[in-house]
PDB file of C-alpha atoms and ligand atoms in Angstrom:
ATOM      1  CA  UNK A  27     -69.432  -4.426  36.471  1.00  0.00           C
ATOM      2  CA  UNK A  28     -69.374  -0.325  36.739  1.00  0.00           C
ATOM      3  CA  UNK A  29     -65.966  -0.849  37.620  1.00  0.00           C
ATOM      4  CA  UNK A  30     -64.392  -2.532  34.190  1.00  0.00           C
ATOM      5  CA  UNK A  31     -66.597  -0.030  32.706  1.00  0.00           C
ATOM      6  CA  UNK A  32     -64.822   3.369  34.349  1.00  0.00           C
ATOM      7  CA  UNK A  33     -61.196   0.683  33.727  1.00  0.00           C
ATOM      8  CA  UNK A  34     -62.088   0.693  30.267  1.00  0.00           C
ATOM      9  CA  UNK A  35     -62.264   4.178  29.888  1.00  0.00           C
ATOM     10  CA  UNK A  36     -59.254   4.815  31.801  1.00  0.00           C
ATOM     11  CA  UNK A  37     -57.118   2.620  29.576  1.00  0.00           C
ATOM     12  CA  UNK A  38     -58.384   4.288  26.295  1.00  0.00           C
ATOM     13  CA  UNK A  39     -57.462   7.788  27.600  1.00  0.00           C
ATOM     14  CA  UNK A  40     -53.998   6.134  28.468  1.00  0.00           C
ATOM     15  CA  UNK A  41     -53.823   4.433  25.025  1.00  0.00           C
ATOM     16  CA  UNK A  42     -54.356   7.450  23.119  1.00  0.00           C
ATOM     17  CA  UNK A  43     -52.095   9.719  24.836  1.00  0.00           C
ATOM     18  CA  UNK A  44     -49.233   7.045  24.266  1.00  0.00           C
ATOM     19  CA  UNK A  45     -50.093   7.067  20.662  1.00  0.00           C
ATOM     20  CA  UNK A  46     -50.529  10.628  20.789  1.00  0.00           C
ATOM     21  CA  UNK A  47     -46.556  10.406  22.410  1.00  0.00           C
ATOM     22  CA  UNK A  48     -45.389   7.737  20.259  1.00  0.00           C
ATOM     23  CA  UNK A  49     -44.764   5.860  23.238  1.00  0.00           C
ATOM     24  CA  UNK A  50     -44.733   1.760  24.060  1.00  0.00           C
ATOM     25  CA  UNK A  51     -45.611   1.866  27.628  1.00  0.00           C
ATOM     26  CA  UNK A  52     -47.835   3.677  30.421  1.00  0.00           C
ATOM     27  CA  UNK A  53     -45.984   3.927  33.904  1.00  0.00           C
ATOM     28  CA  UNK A  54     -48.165   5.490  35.625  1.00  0.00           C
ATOM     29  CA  UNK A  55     -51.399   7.308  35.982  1.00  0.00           C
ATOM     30  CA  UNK A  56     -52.579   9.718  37.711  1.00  0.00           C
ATOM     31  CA  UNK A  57     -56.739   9.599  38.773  1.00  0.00           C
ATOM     32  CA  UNK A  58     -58.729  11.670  40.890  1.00  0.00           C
ATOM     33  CA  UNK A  59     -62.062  10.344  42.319  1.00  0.00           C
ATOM     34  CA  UNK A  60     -64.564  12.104  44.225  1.00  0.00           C
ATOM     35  CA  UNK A  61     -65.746  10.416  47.353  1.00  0.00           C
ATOM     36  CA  UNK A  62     -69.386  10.588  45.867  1.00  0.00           C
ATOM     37  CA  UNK A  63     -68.257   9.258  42.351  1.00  0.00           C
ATOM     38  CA  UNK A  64     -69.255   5.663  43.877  1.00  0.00           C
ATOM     39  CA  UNK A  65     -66.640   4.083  42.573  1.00  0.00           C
ATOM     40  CA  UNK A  66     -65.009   1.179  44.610  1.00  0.00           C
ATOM     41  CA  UNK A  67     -61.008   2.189  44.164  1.00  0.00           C
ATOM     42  CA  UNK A  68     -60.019  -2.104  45.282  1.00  0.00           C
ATOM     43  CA  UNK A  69     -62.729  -3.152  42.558  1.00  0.00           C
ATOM     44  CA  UNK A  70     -61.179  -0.573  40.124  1.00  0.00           C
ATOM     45  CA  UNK A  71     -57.700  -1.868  40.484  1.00  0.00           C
ATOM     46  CA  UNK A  72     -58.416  -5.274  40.041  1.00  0.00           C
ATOM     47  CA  UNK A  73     -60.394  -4.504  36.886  1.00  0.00           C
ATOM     48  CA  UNK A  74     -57.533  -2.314  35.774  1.00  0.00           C
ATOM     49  CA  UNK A  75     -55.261  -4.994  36.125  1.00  0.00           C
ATOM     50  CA  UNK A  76     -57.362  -7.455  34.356  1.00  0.00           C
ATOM     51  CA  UNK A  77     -57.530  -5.255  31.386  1.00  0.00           C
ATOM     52  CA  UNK A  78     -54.249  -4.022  30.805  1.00  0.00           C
ATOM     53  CA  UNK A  79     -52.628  -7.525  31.100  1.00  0.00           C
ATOM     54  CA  UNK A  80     -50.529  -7.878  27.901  1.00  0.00           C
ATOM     55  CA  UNK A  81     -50.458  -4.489  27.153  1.00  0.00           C
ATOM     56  CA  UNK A  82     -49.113  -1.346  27.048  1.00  0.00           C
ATOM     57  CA  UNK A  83     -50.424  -0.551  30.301  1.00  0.00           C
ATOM     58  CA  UNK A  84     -49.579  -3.806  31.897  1.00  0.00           C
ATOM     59  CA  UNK A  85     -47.242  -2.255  34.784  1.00  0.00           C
ATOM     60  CA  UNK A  86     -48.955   0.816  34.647  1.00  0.00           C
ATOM     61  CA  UNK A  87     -49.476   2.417  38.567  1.00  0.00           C
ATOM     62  CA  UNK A  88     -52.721   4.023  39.271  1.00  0.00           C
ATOM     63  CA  UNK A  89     -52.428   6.983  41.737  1.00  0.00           C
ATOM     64  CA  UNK A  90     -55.741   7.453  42.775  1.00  0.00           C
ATOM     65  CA  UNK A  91     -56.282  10.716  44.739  1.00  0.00           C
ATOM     66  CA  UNK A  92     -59.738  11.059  46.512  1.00  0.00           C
ATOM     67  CA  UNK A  93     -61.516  14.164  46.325  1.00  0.00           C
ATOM     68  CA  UNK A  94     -63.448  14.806  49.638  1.00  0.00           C
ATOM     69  CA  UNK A  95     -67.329  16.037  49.530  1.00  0.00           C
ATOM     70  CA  UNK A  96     -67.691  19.829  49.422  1.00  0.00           C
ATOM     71  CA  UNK A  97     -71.201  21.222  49.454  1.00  0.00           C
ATOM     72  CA  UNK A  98     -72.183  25.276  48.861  1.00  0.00           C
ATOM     73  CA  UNK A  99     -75.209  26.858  50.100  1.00  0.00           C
ATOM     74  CA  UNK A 100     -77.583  28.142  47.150  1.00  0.00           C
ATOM     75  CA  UNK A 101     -78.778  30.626  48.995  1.00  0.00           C
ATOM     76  CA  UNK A 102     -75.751  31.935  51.333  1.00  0.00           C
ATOM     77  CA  UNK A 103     -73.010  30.865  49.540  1.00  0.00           C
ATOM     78  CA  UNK A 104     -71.256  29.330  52.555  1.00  0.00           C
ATOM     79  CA  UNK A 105     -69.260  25.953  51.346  1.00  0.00           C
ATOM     80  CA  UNK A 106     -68.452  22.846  53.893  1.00  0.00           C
ATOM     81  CA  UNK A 107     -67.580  19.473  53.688  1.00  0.00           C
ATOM     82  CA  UNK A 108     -70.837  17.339  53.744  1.00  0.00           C
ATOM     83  CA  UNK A 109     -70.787  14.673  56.374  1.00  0.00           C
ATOM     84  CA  UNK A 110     -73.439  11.832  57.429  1.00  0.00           C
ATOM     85  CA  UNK A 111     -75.435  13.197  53.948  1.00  0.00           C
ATOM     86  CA  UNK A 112     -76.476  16.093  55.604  1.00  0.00           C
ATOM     87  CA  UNK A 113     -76.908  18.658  53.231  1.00  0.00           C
ATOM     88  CA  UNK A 114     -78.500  21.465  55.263  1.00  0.00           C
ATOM     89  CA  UNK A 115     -76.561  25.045  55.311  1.00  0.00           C
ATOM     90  CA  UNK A 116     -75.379  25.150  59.032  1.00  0.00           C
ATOM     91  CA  UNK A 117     -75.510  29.342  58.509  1.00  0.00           C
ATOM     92  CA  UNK A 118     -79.298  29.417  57.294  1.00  0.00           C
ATOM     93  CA  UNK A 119     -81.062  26.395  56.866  1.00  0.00           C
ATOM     94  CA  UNK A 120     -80.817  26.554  52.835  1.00  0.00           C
ATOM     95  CA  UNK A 121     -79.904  23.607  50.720  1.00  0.00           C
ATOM     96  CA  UNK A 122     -76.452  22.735  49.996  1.00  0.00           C
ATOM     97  CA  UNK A 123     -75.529  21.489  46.803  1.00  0.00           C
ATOM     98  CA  UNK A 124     -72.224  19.378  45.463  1.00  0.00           C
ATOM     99  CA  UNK A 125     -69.372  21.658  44.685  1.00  0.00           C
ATOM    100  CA  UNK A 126     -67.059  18.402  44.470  1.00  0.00           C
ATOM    101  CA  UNK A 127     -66.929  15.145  45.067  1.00  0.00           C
ATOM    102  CA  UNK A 128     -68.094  13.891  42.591  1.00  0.00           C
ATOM    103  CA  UNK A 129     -65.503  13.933  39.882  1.00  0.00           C
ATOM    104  CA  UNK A 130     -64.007  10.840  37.791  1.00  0.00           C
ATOM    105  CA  UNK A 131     -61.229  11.883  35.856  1.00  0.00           C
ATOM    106  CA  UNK A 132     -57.752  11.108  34.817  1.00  0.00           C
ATOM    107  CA  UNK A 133     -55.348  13.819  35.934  1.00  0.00           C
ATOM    108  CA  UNK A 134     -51.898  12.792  34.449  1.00  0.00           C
ATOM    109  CA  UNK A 135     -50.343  10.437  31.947  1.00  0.00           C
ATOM    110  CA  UNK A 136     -46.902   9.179  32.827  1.00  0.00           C
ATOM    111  CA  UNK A 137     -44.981   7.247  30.018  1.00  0.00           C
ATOM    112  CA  UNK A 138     -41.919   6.268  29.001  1.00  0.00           C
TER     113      UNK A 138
HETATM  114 ZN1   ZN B  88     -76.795  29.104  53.705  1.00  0.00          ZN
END
């Protein structure tokens, strides 16, 4: 599943800034997903949860923050949200491309 997959690498960024710490457990951590990244947050959870069971992570909270779609024109430069796919410039009829949305990242570490 894609989801383990993006868990995994969640839970190695989290286990190598608590080594990097010195620290025995993850409370919480901080993600940000973009609302193209196609990633199913339920599906994530429940893979995170699998995965960290026994660990250092095991009570570990993900804060998952969604980043919204943001398109810029190539050849105006005017940026909007894209809705419904549409990614025509509303100003002149150029092609919008993804500014954000797209990201997959972990923002924060919290341990104890
Ligand atoms: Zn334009």
């Amino acid at each position: 599943m894609h989801e383990m997959a993006i868990a995994e690498g969640i839970f190695d960024i989290a286990k190598e800034q608590a080594a990097k710490e010195n620290s025995a457990r993850v409370m919480k951590i901080g993600l940000l997903i973009g609302e193209m990244a196609g990633v199913e947050e339920e599906a994530l959870r429940f893979c995170f949860s699998a995965l960290v069971r026994g660990t250092l992570a095991e009570n570990a909270e993900l804060s998952i923050k969604r980043v919204p779609l943001v398109g810029r024109c190539g050849a105006c430069d005017y940026e909007k949200p894209i809705e419904n796919y549409n990614f025509i410039c509303p100003r002149c009829g150029g092609g919008l491309s993804v500014v954000s949305g797209r990201e997959l990242r972990v923002e924060y570490v919290e341990m104890e």
